[in-house]
mmCIF file of N, CA and C in Angstrom:
data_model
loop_
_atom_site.group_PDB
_atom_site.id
_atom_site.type_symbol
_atom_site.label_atom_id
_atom_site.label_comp_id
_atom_site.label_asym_id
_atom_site.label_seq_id
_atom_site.Cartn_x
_atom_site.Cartn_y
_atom_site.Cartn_z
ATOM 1 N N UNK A 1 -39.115 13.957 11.322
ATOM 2 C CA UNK A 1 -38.377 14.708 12.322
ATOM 3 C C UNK A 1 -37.887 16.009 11.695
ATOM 4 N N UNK A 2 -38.253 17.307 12.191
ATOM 5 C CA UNK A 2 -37.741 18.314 11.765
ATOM 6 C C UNK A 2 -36.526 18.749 12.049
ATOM 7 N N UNK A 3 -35.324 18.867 11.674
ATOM 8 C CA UNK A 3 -34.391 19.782 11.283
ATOM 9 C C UNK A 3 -34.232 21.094 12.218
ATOM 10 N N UNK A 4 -33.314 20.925 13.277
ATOM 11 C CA UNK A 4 -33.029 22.679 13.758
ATOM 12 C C UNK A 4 -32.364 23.652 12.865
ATOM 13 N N UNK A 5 -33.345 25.081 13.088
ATOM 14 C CA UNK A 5 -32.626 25.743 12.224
ATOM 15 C C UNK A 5 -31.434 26.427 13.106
ATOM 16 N N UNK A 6 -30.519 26.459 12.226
ATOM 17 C CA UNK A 6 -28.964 26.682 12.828
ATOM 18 C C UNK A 6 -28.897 28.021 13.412
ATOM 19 N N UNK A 7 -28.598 28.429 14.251
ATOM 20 C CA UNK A 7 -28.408 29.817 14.922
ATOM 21 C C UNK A 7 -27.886 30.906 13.787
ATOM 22 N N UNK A 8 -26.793 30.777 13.294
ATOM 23 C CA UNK A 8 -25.885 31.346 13.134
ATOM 24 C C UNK A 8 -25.483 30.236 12.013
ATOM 25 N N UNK A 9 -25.260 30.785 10.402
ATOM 26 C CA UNK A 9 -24.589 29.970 9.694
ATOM 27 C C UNK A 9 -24.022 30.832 8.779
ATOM 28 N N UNK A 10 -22.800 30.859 7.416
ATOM 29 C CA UNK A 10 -21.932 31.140 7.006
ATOM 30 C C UNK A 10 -22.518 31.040 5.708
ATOM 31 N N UNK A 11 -22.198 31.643 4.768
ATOM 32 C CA UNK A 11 -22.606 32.184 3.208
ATOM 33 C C UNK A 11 -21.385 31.518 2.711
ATOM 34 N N UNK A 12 -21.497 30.638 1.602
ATOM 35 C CA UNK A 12 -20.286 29.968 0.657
ATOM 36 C C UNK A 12 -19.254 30.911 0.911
ATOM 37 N N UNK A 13 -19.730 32.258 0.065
ATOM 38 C CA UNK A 13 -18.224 33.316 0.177
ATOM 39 C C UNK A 13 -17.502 33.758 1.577
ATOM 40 N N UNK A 14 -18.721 33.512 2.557
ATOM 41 C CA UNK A 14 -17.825 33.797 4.046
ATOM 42 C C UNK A 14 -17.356 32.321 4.742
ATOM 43 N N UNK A 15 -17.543 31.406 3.892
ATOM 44 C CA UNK A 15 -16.752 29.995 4.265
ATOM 45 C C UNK A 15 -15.407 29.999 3.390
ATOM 46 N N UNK A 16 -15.602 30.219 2.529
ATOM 47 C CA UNK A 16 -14.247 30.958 1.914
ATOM 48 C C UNK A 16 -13.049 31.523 1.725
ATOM 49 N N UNK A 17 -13.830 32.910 2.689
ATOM 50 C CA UNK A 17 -12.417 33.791 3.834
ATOM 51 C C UNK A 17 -12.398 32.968 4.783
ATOM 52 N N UNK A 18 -13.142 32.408 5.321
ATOM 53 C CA UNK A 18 -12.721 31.737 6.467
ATOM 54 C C UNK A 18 -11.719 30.713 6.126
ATOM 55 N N UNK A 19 -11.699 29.857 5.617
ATOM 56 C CA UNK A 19 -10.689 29.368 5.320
ATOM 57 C C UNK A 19 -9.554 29.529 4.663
ATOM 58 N N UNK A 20 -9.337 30.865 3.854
ATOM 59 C CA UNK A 20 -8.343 31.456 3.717
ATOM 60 C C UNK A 20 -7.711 31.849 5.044
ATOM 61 N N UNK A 21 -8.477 32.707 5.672
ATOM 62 C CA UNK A 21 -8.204 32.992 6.835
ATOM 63 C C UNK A 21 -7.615 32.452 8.450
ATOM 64 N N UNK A 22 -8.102 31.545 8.005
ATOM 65 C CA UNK A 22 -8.102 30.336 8.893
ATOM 66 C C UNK A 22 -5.879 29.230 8.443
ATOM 67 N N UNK A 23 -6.013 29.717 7.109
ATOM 68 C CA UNK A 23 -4.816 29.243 6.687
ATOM 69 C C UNK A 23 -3.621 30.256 6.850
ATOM 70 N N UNK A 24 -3.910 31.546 7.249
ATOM 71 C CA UNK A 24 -3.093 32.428 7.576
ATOM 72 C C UNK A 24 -2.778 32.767 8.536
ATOM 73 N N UNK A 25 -3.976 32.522 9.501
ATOM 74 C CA UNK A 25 -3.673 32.609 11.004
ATOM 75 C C UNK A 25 -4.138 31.679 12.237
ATOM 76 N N UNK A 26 -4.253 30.794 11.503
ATOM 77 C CA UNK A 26 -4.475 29.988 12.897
ATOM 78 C C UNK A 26 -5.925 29.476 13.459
ATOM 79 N N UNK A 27 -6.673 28.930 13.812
ATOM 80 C CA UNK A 27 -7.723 28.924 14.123
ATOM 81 C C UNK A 27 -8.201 30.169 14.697
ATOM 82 N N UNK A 28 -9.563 30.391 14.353
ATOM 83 C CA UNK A 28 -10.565 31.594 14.129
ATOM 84 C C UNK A 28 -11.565 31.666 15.366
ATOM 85 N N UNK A 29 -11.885 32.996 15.886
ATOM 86 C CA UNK A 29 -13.558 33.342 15.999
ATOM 87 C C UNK A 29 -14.196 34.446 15.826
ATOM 88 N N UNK A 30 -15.360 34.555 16.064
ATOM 89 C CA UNK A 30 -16.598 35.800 15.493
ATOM 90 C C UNK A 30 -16.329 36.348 16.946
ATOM 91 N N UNK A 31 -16.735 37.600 16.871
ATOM 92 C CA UNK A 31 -17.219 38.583 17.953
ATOM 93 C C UNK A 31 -18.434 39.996 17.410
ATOM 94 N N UNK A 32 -19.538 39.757 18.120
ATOM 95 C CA UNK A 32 -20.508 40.733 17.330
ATOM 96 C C UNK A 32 -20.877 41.765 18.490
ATOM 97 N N UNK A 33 -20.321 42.335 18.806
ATOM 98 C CA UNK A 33 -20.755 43.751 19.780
ATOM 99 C C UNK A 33 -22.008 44.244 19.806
ATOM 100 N N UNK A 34 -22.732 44.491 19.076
ATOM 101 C CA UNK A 34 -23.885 45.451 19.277
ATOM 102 C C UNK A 34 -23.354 46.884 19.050
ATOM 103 N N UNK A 35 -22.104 47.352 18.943
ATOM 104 C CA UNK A 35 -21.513 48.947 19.163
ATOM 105 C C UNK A 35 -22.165 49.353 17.616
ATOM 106 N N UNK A 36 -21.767 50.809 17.574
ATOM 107 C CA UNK A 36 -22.133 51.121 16.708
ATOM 108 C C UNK A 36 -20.536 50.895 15.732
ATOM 109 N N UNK A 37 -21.715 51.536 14.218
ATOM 110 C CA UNK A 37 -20.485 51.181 12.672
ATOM 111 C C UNK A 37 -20.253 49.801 13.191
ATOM 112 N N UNK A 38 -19.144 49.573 12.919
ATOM 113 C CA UNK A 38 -18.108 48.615 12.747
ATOM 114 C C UNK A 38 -18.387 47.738 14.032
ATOM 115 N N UNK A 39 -18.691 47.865 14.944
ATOM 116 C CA UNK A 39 -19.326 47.191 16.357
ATOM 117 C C UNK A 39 -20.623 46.331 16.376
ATOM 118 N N UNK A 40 -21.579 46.769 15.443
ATOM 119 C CA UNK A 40 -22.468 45.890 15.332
ATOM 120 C C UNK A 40 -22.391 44.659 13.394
ATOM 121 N N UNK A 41 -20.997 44.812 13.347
ATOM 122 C CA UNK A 41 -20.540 43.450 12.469
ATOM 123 C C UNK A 41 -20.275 42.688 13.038
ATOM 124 N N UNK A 42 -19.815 41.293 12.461
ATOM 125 C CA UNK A 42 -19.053 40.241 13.054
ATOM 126 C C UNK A 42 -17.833 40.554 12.390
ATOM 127 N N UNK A 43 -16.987 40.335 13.741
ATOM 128 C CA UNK A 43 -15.401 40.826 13.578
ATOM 129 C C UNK A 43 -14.882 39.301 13.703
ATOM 130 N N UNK A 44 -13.399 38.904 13.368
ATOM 131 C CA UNK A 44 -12.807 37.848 12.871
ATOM 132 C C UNK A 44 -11.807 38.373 13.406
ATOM 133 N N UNK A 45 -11.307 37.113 14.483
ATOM 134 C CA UNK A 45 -10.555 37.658 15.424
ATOM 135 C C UNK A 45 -9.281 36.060 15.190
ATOM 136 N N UNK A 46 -8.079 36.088 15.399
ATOM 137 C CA UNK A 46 -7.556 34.608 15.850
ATOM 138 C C UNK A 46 -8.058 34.347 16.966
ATOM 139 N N UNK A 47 -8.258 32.564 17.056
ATOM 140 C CA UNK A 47 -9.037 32.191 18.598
ATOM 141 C C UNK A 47 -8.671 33.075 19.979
ATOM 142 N N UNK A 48 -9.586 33.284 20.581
ATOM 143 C CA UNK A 48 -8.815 33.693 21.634
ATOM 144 C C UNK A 48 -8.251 35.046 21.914
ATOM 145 N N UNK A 49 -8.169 35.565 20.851
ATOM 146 C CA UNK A 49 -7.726 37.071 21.302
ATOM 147 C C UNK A 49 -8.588 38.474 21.402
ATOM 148 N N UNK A 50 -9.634 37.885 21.173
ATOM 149 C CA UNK A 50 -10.747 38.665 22.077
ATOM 150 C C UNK A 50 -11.207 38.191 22.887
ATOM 151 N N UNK A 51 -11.395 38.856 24.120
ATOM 152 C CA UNK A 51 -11.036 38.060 25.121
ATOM 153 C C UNK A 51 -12.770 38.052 25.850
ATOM 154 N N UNK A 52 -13.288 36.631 25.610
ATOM 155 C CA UNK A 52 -14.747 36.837 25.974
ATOM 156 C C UNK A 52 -15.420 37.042 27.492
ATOM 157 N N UNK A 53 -16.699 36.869 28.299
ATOM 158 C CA UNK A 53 -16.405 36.850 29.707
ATOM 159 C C UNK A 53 -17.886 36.778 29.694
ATOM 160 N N UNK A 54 -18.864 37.303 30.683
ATOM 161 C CA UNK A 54 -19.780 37.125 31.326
ATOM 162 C C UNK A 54 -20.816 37.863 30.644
ATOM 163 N N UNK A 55 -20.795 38.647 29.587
ATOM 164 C CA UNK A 55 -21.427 39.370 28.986
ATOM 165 C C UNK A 55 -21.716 39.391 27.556
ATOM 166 N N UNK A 56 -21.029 38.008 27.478
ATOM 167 C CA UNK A 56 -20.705 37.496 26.144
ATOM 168 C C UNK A 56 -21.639 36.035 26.104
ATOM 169 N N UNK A 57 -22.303 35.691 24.724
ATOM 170 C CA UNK A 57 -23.386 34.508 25.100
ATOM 171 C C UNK A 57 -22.582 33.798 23.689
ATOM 172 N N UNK A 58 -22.199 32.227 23.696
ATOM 173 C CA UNK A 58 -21.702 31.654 22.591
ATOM 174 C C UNK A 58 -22.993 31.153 21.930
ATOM 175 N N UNK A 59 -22.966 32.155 20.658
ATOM 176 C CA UNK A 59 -24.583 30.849 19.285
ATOM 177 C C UNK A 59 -24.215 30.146 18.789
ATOM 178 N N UNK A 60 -22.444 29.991 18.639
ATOM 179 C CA UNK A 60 -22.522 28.807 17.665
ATOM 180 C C UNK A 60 -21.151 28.114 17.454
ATOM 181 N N UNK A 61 -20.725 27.176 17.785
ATOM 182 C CA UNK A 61 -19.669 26.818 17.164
ATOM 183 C C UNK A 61 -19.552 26.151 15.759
ATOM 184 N N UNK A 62 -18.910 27.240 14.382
ATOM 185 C CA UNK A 62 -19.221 26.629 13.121
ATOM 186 C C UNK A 62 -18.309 25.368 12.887
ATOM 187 N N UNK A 63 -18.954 24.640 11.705
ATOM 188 C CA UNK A 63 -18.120 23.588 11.558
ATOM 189 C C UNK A 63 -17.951 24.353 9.832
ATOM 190 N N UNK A 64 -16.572 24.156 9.288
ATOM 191 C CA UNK A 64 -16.354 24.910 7.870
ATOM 192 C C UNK A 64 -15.623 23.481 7.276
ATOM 193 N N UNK A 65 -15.597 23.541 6.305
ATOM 194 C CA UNK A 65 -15.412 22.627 5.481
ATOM 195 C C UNK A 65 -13.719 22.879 5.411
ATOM 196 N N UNK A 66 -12.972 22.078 6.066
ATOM 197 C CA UNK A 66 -11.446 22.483 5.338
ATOM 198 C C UNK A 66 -10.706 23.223 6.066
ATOM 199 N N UNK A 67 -11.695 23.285 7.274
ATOM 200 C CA UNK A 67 -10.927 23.805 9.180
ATOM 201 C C UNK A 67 -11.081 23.010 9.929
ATOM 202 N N UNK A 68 -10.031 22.608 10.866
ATOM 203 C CA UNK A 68 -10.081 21.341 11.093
ATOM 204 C C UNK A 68 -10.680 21.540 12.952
ATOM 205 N N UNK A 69 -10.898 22.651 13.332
ATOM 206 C CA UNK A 69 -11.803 22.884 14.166
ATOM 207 C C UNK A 69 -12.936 24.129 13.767
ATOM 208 N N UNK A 70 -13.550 23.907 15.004
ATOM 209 C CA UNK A 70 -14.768 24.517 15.015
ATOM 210 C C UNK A 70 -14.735 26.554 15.107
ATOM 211 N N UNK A 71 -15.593 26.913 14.637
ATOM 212 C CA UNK A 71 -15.076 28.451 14.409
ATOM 213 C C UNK A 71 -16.142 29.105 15.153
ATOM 214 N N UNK A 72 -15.533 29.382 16.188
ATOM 215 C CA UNK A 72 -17.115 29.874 17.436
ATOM 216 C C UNK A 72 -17.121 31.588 17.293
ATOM 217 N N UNK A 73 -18.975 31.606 17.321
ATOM 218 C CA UNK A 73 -19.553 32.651 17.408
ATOM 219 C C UNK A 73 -20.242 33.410 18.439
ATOM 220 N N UNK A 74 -19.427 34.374 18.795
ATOM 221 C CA UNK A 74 -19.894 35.099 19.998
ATOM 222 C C UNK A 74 -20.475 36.076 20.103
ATOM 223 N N UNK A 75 -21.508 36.962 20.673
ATOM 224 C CA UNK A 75 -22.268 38.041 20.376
ATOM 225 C C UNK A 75 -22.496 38.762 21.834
ATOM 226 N N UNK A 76 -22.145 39.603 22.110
ATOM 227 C CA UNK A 76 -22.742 40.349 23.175
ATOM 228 C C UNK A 76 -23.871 40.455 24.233
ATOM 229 N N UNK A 77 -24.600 40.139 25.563
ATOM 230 C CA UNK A 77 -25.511 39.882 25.807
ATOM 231 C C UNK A 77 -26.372 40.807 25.381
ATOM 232 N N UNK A 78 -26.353 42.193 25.842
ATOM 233 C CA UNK A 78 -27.256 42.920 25.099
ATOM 234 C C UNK A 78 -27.327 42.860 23.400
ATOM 235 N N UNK A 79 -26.662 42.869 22.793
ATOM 236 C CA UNK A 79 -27.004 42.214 21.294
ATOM 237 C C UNK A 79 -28.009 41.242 21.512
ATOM 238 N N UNK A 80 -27.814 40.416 21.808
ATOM 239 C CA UNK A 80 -28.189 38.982 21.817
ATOM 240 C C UNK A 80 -29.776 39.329 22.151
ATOM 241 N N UNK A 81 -30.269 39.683 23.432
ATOM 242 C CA UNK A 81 -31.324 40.144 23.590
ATOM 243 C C UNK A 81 -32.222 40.469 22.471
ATOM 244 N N UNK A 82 -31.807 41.463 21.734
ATOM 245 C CA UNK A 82 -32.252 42.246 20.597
ATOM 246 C C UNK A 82 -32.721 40.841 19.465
ATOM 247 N N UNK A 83 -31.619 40.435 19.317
ATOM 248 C CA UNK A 83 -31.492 39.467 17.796
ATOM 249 C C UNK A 83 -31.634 38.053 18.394
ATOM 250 N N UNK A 84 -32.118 37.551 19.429
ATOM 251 C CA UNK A 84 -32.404 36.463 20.036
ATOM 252 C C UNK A 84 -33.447 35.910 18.764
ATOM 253 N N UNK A 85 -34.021 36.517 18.755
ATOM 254 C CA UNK A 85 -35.253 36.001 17.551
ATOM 255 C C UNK A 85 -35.453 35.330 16.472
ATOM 256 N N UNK A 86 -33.796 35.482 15.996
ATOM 257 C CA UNK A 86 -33.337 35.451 14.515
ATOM 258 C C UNK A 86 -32.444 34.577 13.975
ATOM 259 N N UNK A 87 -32.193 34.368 12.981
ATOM 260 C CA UNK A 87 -30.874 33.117 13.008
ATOM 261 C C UNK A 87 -29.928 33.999 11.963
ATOM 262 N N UNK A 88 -29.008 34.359 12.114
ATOM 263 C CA UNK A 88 -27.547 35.306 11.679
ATOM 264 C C UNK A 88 -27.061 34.331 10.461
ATOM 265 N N UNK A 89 -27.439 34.802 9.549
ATOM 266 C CA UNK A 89 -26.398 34.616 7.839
ATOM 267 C C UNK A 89 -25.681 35.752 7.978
ATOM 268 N N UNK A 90 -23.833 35.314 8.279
ATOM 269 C CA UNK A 90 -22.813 35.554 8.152
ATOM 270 C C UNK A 90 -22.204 35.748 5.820
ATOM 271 N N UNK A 91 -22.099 36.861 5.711
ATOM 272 C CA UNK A 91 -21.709 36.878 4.734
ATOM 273 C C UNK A 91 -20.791 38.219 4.470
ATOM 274 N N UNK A 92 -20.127 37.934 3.167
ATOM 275 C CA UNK A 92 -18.991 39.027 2.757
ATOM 276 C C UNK A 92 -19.384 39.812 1.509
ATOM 277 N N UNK A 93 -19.094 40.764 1.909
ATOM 278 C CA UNK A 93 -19.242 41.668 1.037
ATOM 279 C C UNK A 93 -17.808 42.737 0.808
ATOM 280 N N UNK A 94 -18.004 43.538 -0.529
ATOM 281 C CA UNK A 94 -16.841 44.525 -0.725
ATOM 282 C C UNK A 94 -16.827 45.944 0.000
ATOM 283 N N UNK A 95 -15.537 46.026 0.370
ATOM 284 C CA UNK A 95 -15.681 47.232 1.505
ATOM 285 C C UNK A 95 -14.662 46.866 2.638
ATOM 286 N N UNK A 96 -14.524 48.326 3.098
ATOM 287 C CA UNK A 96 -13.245 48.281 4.241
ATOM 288 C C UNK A 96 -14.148 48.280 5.527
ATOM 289 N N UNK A 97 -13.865 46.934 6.272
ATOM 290 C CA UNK A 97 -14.996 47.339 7.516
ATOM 291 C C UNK A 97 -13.855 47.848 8.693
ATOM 292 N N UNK A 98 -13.990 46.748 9.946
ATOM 293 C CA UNK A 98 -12.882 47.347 10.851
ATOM 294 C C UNK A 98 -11.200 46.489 10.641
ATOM 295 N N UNK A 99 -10.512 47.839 11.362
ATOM 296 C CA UNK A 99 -9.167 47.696 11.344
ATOM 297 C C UNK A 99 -8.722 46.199 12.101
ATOM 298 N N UNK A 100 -9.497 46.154 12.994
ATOM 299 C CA UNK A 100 -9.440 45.292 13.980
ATOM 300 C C UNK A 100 -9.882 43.491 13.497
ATOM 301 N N UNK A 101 -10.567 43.402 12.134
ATOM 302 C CA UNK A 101 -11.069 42.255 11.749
ATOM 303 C C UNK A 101 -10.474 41.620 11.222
ATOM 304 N N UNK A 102 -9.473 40.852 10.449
ATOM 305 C CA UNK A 102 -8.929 40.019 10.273
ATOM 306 C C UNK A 102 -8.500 39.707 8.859
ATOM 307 N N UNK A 103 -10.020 40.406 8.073
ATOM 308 C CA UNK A 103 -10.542 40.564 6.895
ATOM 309 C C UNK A 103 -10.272 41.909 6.152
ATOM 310 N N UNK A 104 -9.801 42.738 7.038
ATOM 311 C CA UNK A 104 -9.739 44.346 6.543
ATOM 312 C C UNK A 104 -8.878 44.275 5.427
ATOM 313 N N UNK A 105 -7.784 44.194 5.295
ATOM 314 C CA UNK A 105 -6.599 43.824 4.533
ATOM 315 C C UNK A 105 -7.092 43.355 3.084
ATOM 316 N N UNK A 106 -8.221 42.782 3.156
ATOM 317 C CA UNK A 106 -8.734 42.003 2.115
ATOM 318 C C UNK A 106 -9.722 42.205 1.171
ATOM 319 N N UNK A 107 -10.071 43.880 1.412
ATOM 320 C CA UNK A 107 -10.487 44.317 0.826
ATOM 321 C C UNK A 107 -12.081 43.855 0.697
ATOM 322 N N UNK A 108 -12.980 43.590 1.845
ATOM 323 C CA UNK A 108 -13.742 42.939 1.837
ATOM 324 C C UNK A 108 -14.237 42.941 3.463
ATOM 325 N N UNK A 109 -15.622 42.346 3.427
ATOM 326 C CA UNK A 109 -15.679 42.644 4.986
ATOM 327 C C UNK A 109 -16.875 41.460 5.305
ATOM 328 N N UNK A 110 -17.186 41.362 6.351
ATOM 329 C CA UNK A 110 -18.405 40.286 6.929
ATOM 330 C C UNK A 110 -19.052 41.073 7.331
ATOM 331 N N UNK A 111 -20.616 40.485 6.966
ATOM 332 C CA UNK A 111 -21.829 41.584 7.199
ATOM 333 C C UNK A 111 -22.857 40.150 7.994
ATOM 334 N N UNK A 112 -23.461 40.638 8.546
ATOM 335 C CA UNK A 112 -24.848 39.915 9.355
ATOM 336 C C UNK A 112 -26.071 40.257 8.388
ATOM 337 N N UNK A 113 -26.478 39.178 7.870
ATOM 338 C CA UNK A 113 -27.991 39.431 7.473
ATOM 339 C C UNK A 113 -28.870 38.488 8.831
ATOM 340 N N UNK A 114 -29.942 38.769 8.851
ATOM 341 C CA UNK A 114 -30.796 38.047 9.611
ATOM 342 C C UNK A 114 -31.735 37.539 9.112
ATOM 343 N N UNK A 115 -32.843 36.582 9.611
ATOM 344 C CA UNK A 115 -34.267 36.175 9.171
ATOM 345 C C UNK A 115 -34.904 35.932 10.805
ATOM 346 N N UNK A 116 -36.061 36.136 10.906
ATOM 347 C CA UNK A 116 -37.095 35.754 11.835
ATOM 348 C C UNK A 116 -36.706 34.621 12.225
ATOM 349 N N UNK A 117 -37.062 33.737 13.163
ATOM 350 C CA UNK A 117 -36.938 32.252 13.781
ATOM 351 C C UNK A 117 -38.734 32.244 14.442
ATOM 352 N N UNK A 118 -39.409 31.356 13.956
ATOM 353 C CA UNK A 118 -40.281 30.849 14.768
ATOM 354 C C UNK A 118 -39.743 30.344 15.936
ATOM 355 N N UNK A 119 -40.754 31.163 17.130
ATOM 356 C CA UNK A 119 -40.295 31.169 18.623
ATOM 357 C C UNK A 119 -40.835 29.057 19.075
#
């Protein structure tokens, strides 16, 4: 039996902040815009305060080791369109991304790598 590959999964170091993160504020989620700069990252929001709706498609609810819920990933429909194809490695890197992420403060930021998905 083969194994689904996961939509959307998390890099050790971005399971990491997340759970730092996650210990500072409360349960977590992703939001990936498609905007430009800082709009087409995944931003790290406390649950809930970006406020999702009809234009918004959920890939994933993560499970993190040491959060005691699930850390859902949301992406834009037009994004989504685009990167439908692909399965999203969530990872951190050094650098000031947006003001708005959760992570800014920290001197550090979450970046999207991708890979192909056989359709």
């Amino acid at each position: 039996m083969e194994e689904e590959v996961p939509r959307v999964q998390l890099t050790e170091r971005a399971q990491e902040l997340v759970r730092r993160l996650r210990a500072q504020h409360g349960p977590l989620m992703f939001h990936q815009s498609g905007g430009c700069c800082d709009g087409s990252a995944p931003m790290c929001y406390p649950d809930g305060e970006f406020r999702t709706g009809g234009s918004d498609v959920l890939l994933a609810e993560l499970d993190v080791s040491g959060v005691a819920e699930p850390v859902t990933f949301w992406m834009s429909r037009s994004q989504y369109e685009v990167w439908s194809h692909t399965r999203l490695i969530v990872d951190v890197v050094p650098g000031r991304g947006s003001g708005f992420s959760l992570e800014a403060p920290e001197g550090v930021r979450f970046l999207t790598r991708s890979r192909v998905v056989d359709a």
